[in-house]
Coordinates of C-alpha atoms in Angstrom, one line a residue:
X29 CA 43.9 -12.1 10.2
X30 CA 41.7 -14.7 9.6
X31 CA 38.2 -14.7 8.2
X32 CA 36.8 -15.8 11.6
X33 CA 39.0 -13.4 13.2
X34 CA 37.9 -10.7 10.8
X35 CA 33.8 -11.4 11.8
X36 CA 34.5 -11.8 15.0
X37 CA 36.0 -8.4 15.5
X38 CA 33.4 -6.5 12.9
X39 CA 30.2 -8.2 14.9
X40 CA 31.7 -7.9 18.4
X41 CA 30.3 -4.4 19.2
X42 CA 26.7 -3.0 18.4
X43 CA 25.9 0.2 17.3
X44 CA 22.2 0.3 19.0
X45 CA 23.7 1.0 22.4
X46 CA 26.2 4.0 20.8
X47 CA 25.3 7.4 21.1
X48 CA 24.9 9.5 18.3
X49 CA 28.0 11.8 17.3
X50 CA 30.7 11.9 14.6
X51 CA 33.9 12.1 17.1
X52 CA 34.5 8.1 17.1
X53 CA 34.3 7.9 13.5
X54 CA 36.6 10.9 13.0
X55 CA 39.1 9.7 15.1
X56 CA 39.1 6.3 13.8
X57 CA 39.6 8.1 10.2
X58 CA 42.3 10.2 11.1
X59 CA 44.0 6.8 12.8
X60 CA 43.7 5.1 9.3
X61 CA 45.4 8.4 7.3
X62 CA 41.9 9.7 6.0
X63 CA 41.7 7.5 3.1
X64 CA 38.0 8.7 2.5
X65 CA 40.0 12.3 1.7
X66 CA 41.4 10.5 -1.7
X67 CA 37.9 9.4 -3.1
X68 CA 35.2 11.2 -5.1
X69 CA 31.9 10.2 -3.7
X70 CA 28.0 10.2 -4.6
X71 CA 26.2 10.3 -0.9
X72 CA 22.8 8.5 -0.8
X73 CA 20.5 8.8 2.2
X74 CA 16.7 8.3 2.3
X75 CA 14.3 6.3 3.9
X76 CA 12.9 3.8 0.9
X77 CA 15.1 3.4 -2.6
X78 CA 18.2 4.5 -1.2
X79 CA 19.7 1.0 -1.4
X80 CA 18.2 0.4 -5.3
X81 CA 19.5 4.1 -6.4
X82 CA 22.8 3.4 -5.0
X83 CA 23.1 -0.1 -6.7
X84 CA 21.7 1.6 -10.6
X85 CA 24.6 4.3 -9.6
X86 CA 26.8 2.0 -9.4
X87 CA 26.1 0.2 -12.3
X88 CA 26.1 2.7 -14.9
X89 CA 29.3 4.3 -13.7
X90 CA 30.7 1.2 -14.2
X91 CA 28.8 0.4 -17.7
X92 CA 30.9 4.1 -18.2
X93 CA 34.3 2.9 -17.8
X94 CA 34.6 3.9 -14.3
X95 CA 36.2 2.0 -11.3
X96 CA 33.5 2.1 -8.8
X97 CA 32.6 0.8 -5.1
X98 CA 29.5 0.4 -3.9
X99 CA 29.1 0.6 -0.2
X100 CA 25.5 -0.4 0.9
X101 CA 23.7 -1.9 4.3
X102 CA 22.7 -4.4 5.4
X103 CA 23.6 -7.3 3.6
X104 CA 21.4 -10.7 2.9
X105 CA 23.6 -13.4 3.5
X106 CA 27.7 -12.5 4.0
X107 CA 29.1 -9.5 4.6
X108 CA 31.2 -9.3 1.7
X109 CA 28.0 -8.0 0.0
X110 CA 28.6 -4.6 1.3
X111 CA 31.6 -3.7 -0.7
X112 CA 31.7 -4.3 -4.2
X113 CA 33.7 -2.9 -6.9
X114 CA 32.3 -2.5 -10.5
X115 CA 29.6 -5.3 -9.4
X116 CA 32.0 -7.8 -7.8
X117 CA 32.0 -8.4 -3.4
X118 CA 34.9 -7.9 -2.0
X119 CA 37.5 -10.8 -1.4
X120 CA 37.8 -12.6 1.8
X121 CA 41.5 -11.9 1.6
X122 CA 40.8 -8.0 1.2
X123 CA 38.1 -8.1 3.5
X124 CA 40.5 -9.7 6.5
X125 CA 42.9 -6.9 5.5
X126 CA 41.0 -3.9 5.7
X127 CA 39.6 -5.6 8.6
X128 CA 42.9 -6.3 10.3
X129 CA 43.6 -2.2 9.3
X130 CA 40.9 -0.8 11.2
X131 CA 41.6 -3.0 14.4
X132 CA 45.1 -1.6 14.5
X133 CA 43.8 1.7 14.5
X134 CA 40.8 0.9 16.9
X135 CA 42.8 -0.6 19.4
X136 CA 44.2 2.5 20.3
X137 CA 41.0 4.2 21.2
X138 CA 39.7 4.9 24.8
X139 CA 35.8 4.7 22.8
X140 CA 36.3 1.4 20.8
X141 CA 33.8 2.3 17.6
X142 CA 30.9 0.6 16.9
X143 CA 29.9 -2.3 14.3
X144 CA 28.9 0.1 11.7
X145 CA 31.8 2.5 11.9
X146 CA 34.0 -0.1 11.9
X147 CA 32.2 -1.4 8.4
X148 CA 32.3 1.9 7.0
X149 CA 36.2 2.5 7.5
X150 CA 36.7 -1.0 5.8
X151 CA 34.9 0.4 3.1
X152 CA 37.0 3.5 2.8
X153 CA 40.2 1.9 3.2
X154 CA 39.5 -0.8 0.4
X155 CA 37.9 1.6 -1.9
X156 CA 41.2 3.9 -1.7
X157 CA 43.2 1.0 -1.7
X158 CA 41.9 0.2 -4.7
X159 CA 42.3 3.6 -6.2
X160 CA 38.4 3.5 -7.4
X161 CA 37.5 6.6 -9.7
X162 CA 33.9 6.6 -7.8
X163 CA 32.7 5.5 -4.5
X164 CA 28.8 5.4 -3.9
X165 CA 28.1 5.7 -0.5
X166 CA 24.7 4.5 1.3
X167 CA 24.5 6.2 4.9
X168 CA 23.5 3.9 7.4
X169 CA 20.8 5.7 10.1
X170 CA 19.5 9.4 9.1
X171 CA 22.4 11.7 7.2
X172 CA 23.8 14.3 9.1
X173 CA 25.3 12.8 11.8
X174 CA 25.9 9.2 10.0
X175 CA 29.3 7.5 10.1
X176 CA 29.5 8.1 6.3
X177 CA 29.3 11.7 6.7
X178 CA 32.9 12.0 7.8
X179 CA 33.6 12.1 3.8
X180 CA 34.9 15.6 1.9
X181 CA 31.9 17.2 -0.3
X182 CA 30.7 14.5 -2.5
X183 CA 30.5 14.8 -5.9
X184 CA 26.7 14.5 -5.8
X185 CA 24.3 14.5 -2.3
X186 CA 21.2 12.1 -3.4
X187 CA 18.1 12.1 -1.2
X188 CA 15.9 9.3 -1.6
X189 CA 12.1 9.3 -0.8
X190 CA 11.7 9.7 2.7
X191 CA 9.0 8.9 5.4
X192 CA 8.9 8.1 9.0
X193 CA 11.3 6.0 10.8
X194 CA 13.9 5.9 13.6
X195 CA 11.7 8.8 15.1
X196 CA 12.6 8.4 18.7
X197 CA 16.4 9.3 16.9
X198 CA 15.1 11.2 13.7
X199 CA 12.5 13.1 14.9
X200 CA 8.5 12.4 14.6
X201 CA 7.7 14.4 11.2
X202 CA 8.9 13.9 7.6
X203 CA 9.7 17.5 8.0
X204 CA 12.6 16.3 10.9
X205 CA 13.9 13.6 9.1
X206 CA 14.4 15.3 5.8
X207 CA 16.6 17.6 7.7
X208 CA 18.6 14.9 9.3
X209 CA 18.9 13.1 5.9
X210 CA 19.8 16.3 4.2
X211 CA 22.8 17.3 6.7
X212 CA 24.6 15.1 3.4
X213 CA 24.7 18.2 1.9
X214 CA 28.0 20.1 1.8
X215 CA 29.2 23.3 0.3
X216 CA 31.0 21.8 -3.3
X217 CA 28.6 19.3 -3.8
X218 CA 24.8 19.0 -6.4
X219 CA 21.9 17.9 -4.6
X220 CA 19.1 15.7 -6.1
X221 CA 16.3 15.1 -4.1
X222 CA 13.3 12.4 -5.1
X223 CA 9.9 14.5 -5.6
X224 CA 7.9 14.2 -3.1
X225 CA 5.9 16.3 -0.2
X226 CA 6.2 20.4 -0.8
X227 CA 7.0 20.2 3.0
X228 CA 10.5 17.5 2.6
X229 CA 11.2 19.9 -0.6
X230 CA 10.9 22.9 1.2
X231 CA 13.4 21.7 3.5
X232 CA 15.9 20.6 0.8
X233 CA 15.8 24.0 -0.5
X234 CA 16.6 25.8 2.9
X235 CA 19.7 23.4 3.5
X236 CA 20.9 23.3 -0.7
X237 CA 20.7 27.4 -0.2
X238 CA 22.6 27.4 3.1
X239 CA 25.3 25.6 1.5
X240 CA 25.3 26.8 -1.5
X241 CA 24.6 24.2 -3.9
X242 CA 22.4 23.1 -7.0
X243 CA 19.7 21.5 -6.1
X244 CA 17.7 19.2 -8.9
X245 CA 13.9 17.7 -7.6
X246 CA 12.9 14.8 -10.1
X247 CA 9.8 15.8 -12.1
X248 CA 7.2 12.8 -12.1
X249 CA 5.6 14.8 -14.9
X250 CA 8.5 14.2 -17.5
X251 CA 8.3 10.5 -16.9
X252 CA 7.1 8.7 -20.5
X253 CA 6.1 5.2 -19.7
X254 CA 6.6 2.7 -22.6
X255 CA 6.4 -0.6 -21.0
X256 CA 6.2 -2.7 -17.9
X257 CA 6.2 -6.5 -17.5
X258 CA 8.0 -9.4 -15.4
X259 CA 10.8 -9.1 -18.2
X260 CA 11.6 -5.1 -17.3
X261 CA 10.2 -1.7 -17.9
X262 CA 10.8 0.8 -20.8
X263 CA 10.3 4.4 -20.5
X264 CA 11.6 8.2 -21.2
X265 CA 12.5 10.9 -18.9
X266 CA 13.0 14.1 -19.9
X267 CA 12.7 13.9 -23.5
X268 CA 15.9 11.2 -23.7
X269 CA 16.0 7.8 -24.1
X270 CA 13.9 5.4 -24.0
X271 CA 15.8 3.4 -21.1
X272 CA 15.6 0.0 -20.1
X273 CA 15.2 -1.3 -16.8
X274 CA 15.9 -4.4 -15.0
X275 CA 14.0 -3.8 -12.0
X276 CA 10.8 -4.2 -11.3
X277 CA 8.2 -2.1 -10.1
X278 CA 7.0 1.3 -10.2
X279 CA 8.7 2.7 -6.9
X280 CA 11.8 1.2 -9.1
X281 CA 11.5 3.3 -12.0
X282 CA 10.8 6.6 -9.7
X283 CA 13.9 6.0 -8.5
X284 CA 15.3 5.4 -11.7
X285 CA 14.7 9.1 -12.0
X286 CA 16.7 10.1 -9.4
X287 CA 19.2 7.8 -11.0
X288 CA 19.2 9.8 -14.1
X289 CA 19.0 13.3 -12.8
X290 CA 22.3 12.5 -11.0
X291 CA 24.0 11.4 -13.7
X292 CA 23.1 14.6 -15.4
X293 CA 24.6 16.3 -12.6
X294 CA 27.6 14.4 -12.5
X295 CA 28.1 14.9 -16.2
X296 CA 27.5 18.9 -15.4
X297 CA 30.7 18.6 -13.8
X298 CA 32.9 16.6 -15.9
X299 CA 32.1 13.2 -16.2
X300 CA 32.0 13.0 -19.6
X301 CA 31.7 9.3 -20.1
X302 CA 28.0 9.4 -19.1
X303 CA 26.5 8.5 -21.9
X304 CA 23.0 8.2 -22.4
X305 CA 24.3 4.4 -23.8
X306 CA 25.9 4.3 -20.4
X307 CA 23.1 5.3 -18.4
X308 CA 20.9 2.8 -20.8
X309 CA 23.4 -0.1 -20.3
X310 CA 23.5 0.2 -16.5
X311 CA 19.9 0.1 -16.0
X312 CA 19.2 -2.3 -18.0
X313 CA 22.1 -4.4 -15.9
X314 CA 21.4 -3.2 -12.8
X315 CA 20.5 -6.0 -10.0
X316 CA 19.5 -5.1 -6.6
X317 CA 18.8 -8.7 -5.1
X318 CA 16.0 -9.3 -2.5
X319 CA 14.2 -6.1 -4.3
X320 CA 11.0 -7.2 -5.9
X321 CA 13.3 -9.6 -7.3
X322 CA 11.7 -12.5 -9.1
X323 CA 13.7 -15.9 -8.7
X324 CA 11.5 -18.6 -10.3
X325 CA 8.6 -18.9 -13.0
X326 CA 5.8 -21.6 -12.4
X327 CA 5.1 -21.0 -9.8
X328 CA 6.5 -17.1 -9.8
X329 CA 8.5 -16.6 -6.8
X330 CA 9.0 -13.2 -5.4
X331 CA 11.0 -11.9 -2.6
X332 CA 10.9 -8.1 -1.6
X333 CA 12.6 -6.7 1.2
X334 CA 9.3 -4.6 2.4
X335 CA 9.0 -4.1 6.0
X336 CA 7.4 -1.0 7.4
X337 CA 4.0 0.6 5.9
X338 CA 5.3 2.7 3.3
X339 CA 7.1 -0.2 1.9
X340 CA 4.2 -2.9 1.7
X341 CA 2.1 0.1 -0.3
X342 CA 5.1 0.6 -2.9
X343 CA 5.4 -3.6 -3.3
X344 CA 1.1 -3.8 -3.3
X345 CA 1.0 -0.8 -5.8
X346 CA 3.9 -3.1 -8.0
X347 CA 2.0 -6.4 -7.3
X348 CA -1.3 -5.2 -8.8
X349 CA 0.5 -3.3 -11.8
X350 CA 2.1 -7.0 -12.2
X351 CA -0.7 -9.5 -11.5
X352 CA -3.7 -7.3 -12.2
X353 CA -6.7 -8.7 -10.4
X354 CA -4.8 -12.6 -9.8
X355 CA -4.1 -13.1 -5.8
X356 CA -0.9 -14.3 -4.4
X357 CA 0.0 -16.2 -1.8
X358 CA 1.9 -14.3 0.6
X359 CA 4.9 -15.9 3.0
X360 CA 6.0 -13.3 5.9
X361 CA 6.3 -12.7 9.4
X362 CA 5.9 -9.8 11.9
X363 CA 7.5 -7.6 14.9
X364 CA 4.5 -7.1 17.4
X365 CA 5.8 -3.7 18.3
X366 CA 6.1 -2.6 14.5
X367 CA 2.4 -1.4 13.0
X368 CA 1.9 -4.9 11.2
X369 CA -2.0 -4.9 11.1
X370 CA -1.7 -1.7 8.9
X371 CA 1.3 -3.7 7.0
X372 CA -1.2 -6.8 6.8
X373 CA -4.6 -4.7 5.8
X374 CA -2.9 -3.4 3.1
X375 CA -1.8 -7.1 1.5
X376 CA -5.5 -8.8 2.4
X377 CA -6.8 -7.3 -0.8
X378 CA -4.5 -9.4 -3.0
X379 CA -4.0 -12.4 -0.6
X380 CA -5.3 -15.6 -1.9
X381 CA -3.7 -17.1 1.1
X382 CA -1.0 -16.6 3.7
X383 CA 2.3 -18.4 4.7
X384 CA 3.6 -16.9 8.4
X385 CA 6.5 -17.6 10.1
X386 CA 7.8 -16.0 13.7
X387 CA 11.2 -14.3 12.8
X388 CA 14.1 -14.8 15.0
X389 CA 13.4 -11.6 17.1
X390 CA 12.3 -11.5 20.8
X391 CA 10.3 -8.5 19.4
X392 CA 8.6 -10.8 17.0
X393 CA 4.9 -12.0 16.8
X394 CA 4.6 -15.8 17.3
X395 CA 3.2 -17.6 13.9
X396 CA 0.3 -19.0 15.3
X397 CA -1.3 -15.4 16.6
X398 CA -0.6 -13.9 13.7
X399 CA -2.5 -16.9 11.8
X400 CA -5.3 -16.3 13.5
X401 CA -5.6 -13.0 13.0
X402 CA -5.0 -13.5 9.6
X403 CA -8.5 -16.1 9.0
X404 CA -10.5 -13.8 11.0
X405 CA -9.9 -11.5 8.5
X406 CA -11.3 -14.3 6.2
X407 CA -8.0 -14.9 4.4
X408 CA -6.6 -17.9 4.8
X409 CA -3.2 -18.5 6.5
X410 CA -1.1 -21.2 7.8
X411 CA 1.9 -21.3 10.5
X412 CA 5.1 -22.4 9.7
X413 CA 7.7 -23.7 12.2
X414 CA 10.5 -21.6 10.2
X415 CA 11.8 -19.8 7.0
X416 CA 12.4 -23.5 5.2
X417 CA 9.5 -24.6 6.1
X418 CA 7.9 -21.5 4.7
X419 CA 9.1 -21.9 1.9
X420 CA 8.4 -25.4 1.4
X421 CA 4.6 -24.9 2.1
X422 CA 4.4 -22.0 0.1
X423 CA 5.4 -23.7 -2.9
X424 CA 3.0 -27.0 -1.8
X425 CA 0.4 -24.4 -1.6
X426 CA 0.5 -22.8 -5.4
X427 CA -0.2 -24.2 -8.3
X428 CA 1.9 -23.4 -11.7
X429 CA 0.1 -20.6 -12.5
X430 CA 0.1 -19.4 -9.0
X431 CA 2.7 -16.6 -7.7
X432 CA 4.1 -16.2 -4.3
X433 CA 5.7 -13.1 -2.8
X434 CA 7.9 -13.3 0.2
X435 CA 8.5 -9.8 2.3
X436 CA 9.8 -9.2 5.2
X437 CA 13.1 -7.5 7.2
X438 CA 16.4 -8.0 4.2
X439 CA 17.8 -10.7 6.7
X440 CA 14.2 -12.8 6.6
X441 CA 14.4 -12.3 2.4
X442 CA 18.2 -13.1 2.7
X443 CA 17.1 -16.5 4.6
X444 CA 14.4 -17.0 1.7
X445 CA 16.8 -16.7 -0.8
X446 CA 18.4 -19.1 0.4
X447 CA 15.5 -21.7 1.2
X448 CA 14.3 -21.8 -2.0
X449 CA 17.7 -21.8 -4.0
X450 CA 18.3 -26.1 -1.9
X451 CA 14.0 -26.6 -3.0

């Protein structure tokens, strides 16, 4: 199989029109010889930081000496991005096998499985394939009845922070979703959940006591903070360190927490080459692209991947810690039937001005209404008549000292990236 072959087949079904259910998945799986039944797994779901706790995971456990995949979604620019072993994408020539693999077994089956199931059973297959010691494992949409969750107990179930979304599929409280996202949890397994509401904890509790299993709540309240700047942030946890991280941003280091508690419960059952050093080394190595993720100096460029409410106040909260009381210019675009004037209200205070493009989305909001919503909120704003020429404005517009920060859906930062990397 070809590479052309290989995308045509992965993109040629969609998994918004499935319904939900693990059946496909497990059939596929059983097709393919279970190859997920061969790995040892850390299980990540979550609404926000799921993606940056799975890549520091990942990173220290291979800063340990371990062979470890990384499976994660959605990707910026190719595909290939959501499998990596110890840091590295995965090969077009391994990606066209597994590929070629799973159409073999799909062809067989009366309910041909969706884009995302068929993603996930690459992943699996590759990642046994290449006898990895560890496999961290993002879940795609909720937890409980994700395509991931085919897997034997993991070694650790991590919950991320978690707030509203999907709630037509999730349900419409935190309360609902936590209990989705926690349906990870299997008999066998540690649990480590993110601190957050007493009403998501509460519902860890009930499922880690069901089950059976350990269940460790980061504590906010041991966090030491040495340092923060553009260059990384320095801090304690728990009386060990100090740890260095390349990330930036304070949501970053809260999930650093996470990051840590996990590897203390991986270490609580055997994985002795967890090293503080270790843990220290992967952090401090750790790069989650398109993440608060700074690309150039003078002007600063920054491109975050924020794109629902909860988001833009973690990346505003990070800004101001950065910039103090400096404004930025600000290059994004909008869905009309996502809550973008709460999105936008919460960025006015640190606008000094406003780049907006329309993103390739029928659901999207056209450039030139959302500019003039923007200066009648008395900040100013231009249209631009795409990503590239986004950019290329935004960069017109600042001065050396000036700093921009691009957010948006992962696919608009992807397209950023990419803009500014041919300016």
């Amino acid at each position: 199989m070809e590479l052309n072959e290989a995308l045509a087949f992965i993109h040629a079904t969609d998994w918004k029109g499935s319904r939900l259910g693990l059946e496909r998945m497990r059939e596929l799986m059983h097709r393919l010889g279970n190859p997920q039944d061969s790995l040892k797994f850390i299980h990540v779901a979550g609404t926000n930081g799921k993606g940056s706790t799975s890549t520091m995971l990942a990173s220290i456990l291979t800063a340990a000496g371990y062979k470890t995949g990384l499976y994660t979604s959605p990707h910026l620019v190719r595909v290939n991005e959501r499998f990596r072993i110890n840091g590295a994408d995965i090969p077009d020539a391994a990606l066209c096998r597994a590929a070629e693999a799973v159409k073999e077994a799909a062809d067989g089956m009366s309910d041909a499985p969706t884009e995302f199931e068929i993603l996930t059973a690459m992943g699996f297959r590759h990642f046994a394939a290449e006898k990895c010691d560890a496999v961290v494992l993002e879940v795609g949409l909720g937890g409980r009845m994700d395509s991931t969750n085919v897997i034997p107990a993991p070694e650790v179930c991590v919950v991320a922070n978690i707030g509203l979304e999907h709630t037509a599929i999730l349900g419409d409280t935190v309360e609902k979703i936590a209990a989705e996202k926690c349906g990870i949890i299997k008999h066998g397994s540690h649990a480590v959940l993110f601190g957050q509401s007493e009403g998501v904890e509460n519902v860890a509790r009930e499922k880690c006591a069901q089950e059976d299993v350990a269940l460790t709540i980061t504590a906010q309240e041991k966090l030491e903070r040495i340092s923060s700047s553009l260059d990384g942030q320095e801090f304690k946890y728990r009386g060990r360190g100090p740890y260095h991280l390349r990330l930036l941003g304070e949501y970053q280091l809260l999930n650093a927490l996470t990051v840590i508690d996990v590897c203390n419960a991986l270490r609580s059952r055997g994985w002795d080459k967890l090293t503080d050093e270790a843990i220290d080394e992967g952090l401090s190595h750790a790069q989650w692209p398109g993440r608060l993720e700074l690309l150039r100096r003078g002007p600063d460029f920054i491109v975050d991947g924020a794109h629902n409410p909860q988001c833009v106040d973690a990346l505003m909260d990070s800004l101001a810690a950065l910039y103090g009381d400096k404004k930025l210019i600000f290059l994004t675009g909008v869905l009309r039937d996502k809550d973008w004037q709460q999105m936008l209200r919460r960025a006015l205070p640190l606008a000094k001005a406003f780049v907006v493009i329309t993103p390739p989305s029928a659901r999207a909001l056209d450039e030139n209404e959302l500019a003039a919503w923007l200066n009648a909120q008395g900040v100013p704003a231009i249209p631009a008549a795409d990503t590239d020429d986004g950019v290329r404005r935004a960069l017109a517009m600042a001065g050396k000292d000036d700093a921009i920060c691009s957010w948006g859906s992962l696919y608009f930062t992807g397209e950023v990236r990419h803009a500014l990397s041919e300016q």
